[in-house]
mmCIF file of C-alpha atoms and ligand atoms in Angstrom:
data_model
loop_
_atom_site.group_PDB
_atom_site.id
_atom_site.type_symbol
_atom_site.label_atom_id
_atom_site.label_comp_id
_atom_site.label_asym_id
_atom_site.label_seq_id
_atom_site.Cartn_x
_atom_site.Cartn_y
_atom_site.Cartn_z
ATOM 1 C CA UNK A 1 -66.233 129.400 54.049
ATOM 2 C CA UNK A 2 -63.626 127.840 51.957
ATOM 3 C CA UNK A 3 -64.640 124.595 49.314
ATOM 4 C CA UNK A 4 -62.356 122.036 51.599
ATOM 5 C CA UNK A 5 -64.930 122.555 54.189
ATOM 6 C CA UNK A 6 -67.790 122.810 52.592
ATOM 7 C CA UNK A 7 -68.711 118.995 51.522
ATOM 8 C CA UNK A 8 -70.516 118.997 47.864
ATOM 9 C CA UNK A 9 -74.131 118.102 48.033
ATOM 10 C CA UNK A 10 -74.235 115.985 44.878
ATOM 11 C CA UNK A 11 -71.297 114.214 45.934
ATOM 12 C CA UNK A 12 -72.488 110.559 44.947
ATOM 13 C CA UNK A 13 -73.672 108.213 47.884
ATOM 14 C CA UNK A 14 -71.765 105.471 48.522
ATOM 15 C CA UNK A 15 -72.846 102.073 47.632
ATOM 16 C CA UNK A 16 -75.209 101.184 50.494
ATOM 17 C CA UNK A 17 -76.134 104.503 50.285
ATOM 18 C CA UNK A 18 -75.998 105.363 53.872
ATOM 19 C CA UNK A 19 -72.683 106.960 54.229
ATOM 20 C CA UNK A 20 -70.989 109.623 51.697
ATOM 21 C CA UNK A 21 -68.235 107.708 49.476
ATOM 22 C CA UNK A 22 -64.523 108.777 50.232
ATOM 23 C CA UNK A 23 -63.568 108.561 46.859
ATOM 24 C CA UNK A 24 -65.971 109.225 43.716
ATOM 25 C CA UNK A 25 -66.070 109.951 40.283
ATOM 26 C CA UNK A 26 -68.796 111.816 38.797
ATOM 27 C CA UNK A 27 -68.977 111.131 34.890
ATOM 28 C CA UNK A 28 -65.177 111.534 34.134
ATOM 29 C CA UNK A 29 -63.650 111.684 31.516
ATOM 30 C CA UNK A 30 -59.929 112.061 30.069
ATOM 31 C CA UNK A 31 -58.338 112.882 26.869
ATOM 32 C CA UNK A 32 -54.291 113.337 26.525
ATOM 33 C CA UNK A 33 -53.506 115.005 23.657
ATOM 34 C CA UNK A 34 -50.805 113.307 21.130
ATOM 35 C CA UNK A 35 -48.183 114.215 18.531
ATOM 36 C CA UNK A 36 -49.760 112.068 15.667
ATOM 37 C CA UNK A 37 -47.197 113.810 12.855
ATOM 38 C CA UNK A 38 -44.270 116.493 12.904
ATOM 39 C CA UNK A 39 -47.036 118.872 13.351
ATOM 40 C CA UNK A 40 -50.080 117.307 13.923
ATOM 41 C CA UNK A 41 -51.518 116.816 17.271
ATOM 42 C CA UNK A 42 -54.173 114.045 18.100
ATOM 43 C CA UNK A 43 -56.403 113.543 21.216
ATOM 44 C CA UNK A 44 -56.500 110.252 22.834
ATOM 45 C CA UNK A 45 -59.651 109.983 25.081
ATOM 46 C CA UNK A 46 -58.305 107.502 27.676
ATOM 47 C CA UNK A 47 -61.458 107.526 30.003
ATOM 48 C CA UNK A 48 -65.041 108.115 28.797
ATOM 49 C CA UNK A 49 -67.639 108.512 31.432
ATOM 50 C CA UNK A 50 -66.463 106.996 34.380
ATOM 51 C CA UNK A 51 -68.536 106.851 37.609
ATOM 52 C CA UNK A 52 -67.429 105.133 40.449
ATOM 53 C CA UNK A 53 -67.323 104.898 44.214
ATOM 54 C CA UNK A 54 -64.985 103.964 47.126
ATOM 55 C CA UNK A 55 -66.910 103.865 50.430
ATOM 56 C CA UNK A 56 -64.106 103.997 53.389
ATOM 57 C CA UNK A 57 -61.786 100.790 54.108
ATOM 58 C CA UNK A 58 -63.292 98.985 51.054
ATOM 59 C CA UNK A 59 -61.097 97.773 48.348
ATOM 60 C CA UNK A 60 -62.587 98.694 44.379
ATOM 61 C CA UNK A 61 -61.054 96.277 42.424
ATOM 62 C CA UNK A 62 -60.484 97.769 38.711
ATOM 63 C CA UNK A 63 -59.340 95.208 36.292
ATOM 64 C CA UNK A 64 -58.935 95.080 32.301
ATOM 65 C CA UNK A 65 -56.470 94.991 29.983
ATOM 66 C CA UNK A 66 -53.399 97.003 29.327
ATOM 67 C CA UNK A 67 -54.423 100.110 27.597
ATOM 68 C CA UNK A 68 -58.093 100.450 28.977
ATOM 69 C CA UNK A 69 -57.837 103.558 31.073
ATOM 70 C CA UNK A 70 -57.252 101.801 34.407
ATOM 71 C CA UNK A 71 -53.825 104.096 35.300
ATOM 72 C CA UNK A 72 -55.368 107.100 34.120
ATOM 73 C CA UNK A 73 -58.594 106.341 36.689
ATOM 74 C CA UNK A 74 -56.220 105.710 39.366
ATOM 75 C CA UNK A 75 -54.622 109.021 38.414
ATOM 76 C CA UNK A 76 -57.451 110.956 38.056
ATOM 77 C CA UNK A 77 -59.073 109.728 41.113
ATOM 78 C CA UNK A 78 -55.542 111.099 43.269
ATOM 79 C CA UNK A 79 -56.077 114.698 40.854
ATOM 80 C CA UNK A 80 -53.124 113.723 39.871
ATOM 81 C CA UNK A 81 -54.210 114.699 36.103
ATOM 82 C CA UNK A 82 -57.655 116.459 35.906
ATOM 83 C CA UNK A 83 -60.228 115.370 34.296
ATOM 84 C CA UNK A 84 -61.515 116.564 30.598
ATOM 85 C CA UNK A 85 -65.148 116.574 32.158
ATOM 86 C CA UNK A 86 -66.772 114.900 35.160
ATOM 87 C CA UNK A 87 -66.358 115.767 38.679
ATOM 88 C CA UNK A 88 -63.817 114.097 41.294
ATOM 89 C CA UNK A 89 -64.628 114.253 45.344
ATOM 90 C CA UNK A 90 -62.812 113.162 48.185
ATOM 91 C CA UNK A 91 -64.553 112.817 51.160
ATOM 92 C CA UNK A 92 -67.236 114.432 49.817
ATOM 93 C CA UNK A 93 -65.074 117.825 48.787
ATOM 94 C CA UNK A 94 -65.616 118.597 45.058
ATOM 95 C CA UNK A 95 -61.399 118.836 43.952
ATOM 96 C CA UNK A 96 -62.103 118.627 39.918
ATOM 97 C CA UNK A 97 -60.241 121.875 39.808
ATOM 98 C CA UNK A 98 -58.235 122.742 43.217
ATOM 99 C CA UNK A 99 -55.093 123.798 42.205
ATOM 100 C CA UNK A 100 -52.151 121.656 43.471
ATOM 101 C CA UNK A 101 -51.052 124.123 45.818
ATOM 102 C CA UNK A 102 -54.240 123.690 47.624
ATOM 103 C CA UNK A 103 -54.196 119.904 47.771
ATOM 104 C CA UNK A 104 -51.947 119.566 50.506
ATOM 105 C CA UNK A 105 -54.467 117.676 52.525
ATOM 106 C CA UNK A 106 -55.043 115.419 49.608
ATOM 107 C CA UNK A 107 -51.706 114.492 49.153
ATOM 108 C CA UNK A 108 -51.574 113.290 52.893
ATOM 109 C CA UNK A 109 -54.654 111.423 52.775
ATOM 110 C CA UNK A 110 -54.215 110.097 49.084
ATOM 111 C CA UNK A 111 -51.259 107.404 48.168
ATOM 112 C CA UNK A 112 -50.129 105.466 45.738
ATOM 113 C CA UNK A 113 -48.311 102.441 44.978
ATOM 114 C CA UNK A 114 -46.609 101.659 41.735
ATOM 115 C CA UNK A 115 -46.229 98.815 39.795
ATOM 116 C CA UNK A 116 -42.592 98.637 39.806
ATOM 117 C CA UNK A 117 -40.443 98.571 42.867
ATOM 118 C CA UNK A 118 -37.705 98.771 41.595
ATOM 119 C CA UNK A 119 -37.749 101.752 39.537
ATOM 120 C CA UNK A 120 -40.042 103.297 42.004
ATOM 121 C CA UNK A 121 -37.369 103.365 45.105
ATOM 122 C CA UNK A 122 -34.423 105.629 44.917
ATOM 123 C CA UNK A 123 -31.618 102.858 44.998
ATOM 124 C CA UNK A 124 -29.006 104.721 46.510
ATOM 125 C CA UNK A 125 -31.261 105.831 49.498
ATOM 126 C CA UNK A 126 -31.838 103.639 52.712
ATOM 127 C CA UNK A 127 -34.925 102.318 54.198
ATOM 128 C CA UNK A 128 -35.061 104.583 57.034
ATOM 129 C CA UNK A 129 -34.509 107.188 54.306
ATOM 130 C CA UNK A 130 -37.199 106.338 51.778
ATOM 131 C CA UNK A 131 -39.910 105.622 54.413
ATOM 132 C CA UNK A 132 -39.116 108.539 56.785
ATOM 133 C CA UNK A 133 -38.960 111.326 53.359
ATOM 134 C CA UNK A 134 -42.650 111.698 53.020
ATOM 135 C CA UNK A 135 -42.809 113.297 56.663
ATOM 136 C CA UNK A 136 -39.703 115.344 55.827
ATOM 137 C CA UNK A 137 -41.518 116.833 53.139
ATOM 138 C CA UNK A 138 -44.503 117.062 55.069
ATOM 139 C CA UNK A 139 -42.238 118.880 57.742
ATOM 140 C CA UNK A 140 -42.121 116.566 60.130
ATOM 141 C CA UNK A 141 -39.336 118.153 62.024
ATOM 142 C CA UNK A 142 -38.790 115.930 65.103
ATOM 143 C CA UNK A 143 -36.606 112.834 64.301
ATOM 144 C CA UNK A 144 -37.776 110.690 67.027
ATOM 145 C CA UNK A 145 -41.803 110.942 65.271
ATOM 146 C CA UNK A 146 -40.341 110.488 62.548
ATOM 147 C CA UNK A 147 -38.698 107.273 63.394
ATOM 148 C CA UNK A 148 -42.128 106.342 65.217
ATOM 149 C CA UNK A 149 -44.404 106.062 62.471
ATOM 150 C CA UNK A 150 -41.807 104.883 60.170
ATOM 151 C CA UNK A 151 -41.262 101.724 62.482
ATOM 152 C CA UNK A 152 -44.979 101.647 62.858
ATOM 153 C CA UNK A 153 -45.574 101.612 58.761
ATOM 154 C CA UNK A 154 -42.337 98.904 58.689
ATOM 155 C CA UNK A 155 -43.782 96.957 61.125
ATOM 156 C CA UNK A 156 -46.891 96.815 59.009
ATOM 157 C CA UNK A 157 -45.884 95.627 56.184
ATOM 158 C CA UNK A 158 -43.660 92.951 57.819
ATOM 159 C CA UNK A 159 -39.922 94.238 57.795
ATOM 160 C CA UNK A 160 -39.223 93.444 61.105
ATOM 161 C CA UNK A 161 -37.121 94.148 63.517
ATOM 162 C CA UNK A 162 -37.569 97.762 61.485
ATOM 163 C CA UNK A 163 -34.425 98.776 63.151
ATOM 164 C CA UNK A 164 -32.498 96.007 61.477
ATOM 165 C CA UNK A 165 -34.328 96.611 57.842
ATOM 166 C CA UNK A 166 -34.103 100.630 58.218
ATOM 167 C CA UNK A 167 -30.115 100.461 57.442
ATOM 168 C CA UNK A 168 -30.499 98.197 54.040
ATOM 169 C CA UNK A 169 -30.602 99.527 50.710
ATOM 170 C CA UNK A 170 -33.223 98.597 48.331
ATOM 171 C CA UNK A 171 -30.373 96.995 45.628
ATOM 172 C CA UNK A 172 -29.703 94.092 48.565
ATOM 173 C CA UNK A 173 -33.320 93.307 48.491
ATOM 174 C CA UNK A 174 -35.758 90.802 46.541
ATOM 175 C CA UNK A 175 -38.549 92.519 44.549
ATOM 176 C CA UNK A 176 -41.578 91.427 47.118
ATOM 177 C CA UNK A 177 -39.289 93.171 50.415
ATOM 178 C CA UNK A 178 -38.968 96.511 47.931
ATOM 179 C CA UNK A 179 -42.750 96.521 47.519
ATOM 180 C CA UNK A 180 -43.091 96.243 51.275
ATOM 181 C CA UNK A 181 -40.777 99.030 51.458
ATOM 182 C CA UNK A 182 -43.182 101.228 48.725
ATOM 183 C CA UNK A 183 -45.921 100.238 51.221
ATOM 184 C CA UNK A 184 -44.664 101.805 53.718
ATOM 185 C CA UNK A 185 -43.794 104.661 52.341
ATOM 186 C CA UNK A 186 -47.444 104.964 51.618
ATOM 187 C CA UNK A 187 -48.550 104.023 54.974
ATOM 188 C CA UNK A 188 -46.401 106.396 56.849
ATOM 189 C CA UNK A 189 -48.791 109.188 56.301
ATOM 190 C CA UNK A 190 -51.912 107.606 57.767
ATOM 191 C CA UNK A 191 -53.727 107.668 54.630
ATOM 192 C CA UNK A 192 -57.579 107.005 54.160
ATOM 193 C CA UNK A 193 -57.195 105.931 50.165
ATOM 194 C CA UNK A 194 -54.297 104.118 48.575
ATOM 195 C CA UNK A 195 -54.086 103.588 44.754
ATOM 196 C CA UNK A 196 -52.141 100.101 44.636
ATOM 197 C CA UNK A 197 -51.346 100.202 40.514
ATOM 198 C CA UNK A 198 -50.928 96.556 39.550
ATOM 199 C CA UNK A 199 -48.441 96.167 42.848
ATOM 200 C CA UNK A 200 -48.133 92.941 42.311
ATOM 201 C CA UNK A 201 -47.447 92.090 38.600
ATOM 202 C CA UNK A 202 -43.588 92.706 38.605
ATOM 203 C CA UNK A 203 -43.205 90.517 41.686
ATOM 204 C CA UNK A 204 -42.197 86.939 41.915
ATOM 205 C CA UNK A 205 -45.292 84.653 42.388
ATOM 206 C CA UNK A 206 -44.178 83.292 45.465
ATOM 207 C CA UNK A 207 -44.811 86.491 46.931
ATOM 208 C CA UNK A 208 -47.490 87.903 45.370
ATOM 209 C CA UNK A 209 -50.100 86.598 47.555
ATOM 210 C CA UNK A 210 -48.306 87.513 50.776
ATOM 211 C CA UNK A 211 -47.931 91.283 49.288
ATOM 212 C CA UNK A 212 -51.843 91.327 48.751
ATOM 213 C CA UNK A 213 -52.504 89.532 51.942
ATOM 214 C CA UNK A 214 -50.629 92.057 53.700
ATOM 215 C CA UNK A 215 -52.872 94.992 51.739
ATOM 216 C CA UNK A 216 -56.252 92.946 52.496
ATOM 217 C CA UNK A 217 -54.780 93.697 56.145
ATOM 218 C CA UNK A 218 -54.120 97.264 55.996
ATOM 219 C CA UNK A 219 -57.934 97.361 54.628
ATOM 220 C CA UNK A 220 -59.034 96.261 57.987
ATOM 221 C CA UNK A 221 -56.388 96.914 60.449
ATOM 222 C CA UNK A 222 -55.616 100.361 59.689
ATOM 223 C CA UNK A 223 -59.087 101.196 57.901
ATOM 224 C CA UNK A 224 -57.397 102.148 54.549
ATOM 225 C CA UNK A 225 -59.859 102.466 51.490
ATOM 226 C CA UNK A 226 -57.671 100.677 48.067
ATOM 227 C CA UNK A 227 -58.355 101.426 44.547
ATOM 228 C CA UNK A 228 -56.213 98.151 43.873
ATOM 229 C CA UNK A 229 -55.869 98.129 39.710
ATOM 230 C CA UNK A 230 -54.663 94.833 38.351
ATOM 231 C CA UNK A 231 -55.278 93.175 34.487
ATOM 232 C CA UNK A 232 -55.828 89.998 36.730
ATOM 233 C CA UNK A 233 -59.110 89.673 37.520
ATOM 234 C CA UNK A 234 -58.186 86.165 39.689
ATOM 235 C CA UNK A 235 -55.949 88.159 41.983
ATOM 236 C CA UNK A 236 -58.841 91.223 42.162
ATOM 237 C CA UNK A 237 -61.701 88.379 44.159
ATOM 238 C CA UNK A 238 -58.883 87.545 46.626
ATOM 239 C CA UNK A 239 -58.509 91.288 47.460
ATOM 240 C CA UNK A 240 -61.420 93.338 46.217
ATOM 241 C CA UNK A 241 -64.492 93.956 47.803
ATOM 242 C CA UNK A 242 -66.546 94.936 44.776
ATOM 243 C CA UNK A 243 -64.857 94.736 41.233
ATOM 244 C CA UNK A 244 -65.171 97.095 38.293
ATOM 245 C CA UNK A 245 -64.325 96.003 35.115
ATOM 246 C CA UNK A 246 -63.066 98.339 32.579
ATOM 247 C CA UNK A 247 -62.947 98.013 28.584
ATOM 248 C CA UNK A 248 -61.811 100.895 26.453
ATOM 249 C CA UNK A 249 -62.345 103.827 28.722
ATOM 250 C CA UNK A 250 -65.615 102.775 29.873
ATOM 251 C CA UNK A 251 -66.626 100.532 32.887
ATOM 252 C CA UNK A 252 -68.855 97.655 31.633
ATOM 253 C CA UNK A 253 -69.683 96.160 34.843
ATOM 254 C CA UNK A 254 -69.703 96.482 38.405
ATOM 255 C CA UNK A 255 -70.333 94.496 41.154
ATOM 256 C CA UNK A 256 -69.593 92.067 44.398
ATOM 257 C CA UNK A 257 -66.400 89.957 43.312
ATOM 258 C CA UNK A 258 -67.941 87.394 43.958
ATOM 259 C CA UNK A 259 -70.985 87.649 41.860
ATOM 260 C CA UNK A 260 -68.411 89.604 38.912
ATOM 261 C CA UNK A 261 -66.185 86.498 39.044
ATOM 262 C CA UNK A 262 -69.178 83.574 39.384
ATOM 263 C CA UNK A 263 -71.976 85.234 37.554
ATOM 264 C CA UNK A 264 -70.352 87.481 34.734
ATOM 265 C CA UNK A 265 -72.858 89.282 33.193
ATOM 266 C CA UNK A 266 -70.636 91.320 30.348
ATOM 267 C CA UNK A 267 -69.166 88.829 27.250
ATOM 268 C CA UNK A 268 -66.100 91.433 28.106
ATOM 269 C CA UNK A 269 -66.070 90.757 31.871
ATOM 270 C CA UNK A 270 -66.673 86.535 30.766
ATOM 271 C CA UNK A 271 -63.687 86.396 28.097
ATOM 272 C CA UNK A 272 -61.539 88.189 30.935
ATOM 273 C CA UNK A 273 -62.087 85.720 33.153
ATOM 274 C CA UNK A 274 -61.870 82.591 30.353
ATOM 275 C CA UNK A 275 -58.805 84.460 29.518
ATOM 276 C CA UNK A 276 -57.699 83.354 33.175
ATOM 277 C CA UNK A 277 -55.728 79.884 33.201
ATOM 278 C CA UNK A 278 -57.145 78.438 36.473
ATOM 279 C CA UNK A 279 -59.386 81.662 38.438
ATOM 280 C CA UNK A 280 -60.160 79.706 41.501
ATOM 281 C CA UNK A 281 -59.123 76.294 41.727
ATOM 282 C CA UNK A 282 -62.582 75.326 43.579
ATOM 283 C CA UNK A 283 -64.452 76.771 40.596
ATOM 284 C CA UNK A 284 -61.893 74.987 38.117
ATOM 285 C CA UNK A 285 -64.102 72.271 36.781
ATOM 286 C CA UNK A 286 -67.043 74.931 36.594
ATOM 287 C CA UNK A 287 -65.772 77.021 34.219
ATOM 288 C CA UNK A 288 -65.854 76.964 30.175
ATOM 289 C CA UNK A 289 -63.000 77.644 28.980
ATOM 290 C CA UNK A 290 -64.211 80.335 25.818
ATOM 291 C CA UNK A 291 -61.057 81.020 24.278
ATOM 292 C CA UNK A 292 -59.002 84.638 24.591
ATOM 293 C CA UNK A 293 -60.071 88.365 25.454
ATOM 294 C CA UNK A 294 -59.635 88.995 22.004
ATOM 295 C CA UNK A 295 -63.102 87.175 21.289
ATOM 296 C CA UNK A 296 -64.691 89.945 23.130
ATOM 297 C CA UNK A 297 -66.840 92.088 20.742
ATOM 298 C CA UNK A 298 -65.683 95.479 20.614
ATOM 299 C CA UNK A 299 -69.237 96.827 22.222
ATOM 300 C CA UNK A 300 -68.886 98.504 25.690
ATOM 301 C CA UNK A 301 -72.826 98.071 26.132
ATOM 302 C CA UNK A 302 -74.418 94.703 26.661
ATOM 303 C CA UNK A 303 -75.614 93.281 23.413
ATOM 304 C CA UNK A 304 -78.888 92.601 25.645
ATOM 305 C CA UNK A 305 -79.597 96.328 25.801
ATOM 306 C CA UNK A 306 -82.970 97.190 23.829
ATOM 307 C CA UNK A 307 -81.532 99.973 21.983
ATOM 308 C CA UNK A 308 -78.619 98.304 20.391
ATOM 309 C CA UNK A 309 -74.855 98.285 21.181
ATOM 310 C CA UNK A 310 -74.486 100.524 18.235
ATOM 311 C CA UNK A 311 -75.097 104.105 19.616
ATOM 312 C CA UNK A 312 -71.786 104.580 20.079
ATOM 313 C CA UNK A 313 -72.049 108.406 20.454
ATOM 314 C CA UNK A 314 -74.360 107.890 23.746
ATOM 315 C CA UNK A 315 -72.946 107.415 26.753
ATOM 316 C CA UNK A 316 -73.301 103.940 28.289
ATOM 317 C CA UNK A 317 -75.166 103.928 31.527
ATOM 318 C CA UNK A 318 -74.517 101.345 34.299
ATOM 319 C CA UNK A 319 -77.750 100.125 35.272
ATOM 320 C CA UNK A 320 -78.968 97.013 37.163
ATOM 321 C CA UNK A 321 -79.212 93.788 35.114
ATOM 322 C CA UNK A 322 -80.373 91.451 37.550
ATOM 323 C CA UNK A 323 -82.274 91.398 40.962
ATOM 324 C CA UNK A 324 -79.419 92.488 42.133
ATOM 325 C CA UNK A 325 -79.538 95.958 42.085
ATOM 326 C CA UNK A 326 -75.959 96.569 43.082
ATOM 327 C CA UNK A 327 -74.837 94.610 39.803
ATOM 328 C CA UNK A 328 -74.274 96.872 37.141
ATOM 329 C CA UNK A 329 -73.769 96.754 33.561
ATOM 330 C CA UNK A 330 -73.299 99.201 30.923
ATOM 331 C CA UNK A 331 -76.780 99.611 28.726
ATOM 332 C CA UNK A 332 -78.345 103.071 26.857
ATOM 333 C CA UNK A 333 -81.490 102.774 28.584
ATOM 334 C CA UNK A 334 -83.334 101.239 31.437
ATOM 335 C CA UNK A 335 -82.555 97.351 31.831
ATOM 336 C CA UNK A 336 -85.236 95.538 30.001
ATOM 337 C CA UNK A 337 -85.551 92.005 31.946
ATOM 338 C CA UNK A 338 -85.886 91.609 35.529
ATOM 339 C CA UNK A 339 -83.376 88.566 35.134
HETATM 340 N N1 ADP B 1 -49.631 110.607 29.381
HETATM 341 C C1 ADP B 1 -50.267 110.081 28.338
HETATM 342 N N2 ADP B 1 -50.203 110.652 27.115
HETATM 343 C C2 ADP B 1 -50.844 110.124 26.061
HETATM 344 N N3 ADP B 1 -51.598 109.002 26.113
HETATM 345 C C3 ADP B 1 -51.694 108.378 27.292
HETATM 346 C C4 ADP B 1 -51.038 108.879 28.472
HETATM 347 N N4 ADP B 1 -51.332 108.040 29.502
HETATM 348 C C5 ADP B 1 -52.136 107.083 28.993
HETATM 349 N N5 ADP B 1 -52.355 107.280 27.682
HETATM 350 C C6 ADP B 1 -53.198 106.444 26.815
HETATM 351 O O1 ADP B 1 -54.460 106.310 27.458
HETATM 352 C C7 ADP B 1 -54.951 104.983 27.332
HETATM 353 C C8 ADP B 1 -55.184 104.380 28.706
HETATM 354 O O2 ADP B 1 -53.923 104.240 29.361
HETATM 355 P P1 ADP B 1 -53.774 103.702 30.835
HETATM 356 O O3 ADP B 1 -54.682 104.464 31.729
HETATM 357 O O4 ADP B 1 -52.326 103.722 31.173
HETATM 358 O O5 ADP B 1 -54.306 102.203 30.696
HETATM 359 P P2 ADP B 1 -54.046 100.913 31.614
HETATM 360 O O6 ADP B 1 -53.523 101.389 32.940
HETATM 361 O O7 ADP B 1 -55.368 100.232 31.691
HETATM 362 O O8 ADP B 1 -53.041 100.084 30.889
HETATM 363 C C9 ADP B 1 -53.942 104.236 26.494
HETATM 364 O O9 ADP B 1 -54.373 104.291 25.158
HETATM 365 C C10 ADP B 1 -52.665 105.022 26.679
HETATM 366 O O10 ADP B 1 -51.834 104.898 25.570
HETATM 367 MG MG1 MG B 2 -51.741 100.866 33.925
#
């Protein structure tokens, strides 16, 4: 029996532990190796022990700054780089090391969204062209299915008529309607699992909540599972089920957005969210304003953890800090206080 069949038995359970995660990451971690001199080659280790889990049609928020590994998770998680260490399964099929050439499936089921659209769309190609390609390269030979799902995926994303939009090139359009058009290049495929890479930081404000309104929709609508990555953690409540915050490679906390956003339980996670000018305006007069990220201690464990935040060569574990048990934070050992 072949490995795409044959779902892996430690394959982590998903959070409400009933149903096997479509997307998880089993202790991952990545290291890119760098020229550091003429002929001297460094190793940067981008991700360091990363666990995580996307159960299907929920939306993983994963927010932090520039620079803390959030891209390379996104990347990872698509096998789109493998992983130093750590396993990677999609729908339960172990594909740490499938070569590409046996991830066809994957690369149906998988997407992604960039940041930018307008490096990201081929200027010079039309609508019709740039949503219709991914079927032509998935040999979708018949040009009236073709032109079916690629109205369908226009449609959802709001370019309609999609007979009037499929004829415009992406130069005549504003930033939010090429972003729509990335969408649905995504959504053509039916996908389970979209990687939406900050797709909303290089748009104009005024459409920025429309663009992730539009994605909270696909969530539920088509039943599409988001890894949505975003150095905003305001935007990430609006549109994430569960957040994960990231710091330096590692994740220091994971929970419900709305209990990462109201009851922060990392000094990284708070100074994030201090770092926000106004995170919620109903919560506005709540919060104490704590000054920058850059006030966060460099520690990825919580300085409440019993053995210290200064065994930096142990992995950080993210355990249960509160009664909450689905409220994680990153600690050595066992979390001391039932809080
Ligand atoms: N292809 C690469 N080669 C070398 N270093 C990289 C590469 N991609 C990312 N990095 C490094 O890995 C770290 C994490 O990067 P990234 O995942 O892009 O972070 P984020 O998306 O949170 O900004 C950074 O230090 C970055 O410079
Ligand atoms: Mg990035």
């Amino acid at each position: 029996m072949s490995s795409r069949t044959l779902p892996a038995p430690s394959a982590p359970v998903s959070p409400d532990g009933r149903e096997r995660p479509l997307v998880a990451l089993d202790d991952v971690s990545v290291a890119f190796q760098t020229r550091t001199g003429l002929f001297r080659m460094g190793e940067v280790r981008a991700v360091n022990g990363v666990s995580l889990a996307i159960a299907r049609a929920e939306t993983l928020g994963l927010v932090g700054e520039s620079g803390s590994g959030k891209t390379t998770v996104g990347r990872v998680s698509l096998r789109l780089i493998e992983p130093a260490s750590g396993r990677v399964f999609f729908d339960g099929i172990d594909i740490t090391k499938t070569p590409e050439h046996d991830l066809g499936w994957l690369r149906k089921r998988a997407q992604i969204v960039f940041q930018d659209p307008f490096s990201s769309l081929n200027p010079y190609m039309r609508v019709i062209d740039l949503v219709e390609e991914p079927l032509v390269i998935d040999g979708v030979h018949g040009k009236a299915e073709r032109w079916d799902r690629a109205r369908r995926a226009l449609e959802d994303v709001d370019l309609v008529p999609a007979g009037r939009w499929a004829t415009r090139y992406p130069t005549a359009m504003s930033g939010g309607q090429r972003q729509r058009v990335g969408i649905a290049r995504a959504l053509v495929r039916d996908p389970d699992y979209i990687v939406a890479d900050e797709p909303v930081s290089m748009i104009d404000a005024s459409s920025r909540i429309e663009i992730l309104q539009l994605l909270r929709g696909l969530q539920t609508g088509r039943g599409v599972a988001f890894l949505y990555i975003t150095h905003d953690i305001a935007s990430a409540r609006h549109f994430a089920d569960r957040i994960a915050v990231m710091y330096q490679g590692s994740l220091v906390e994971v929970g419900a957005s709305g209990q990462v956003i109201d009851q922060p339980l990392h000094p990284y996670t708070r100074s994030l969210i201090a770092a926000v000018p106004e995170p919620d305006p109903a919560n506005r007069f709540r919060r104490r304003a704590v000054g920058g990220v850059a006030q966060a201690a460099g520690e990825i464990v919580h300085p409440d953890c019993p053995h210290g935040p200064d065994r930096a060569n142990e992995p950080a574990l993210l355990l249960p800090f509160t009664s909450d048990p689905a409220h994680l934070v990153a600690c050595h050992v066992e979390a001391p206080h039932g809080r």
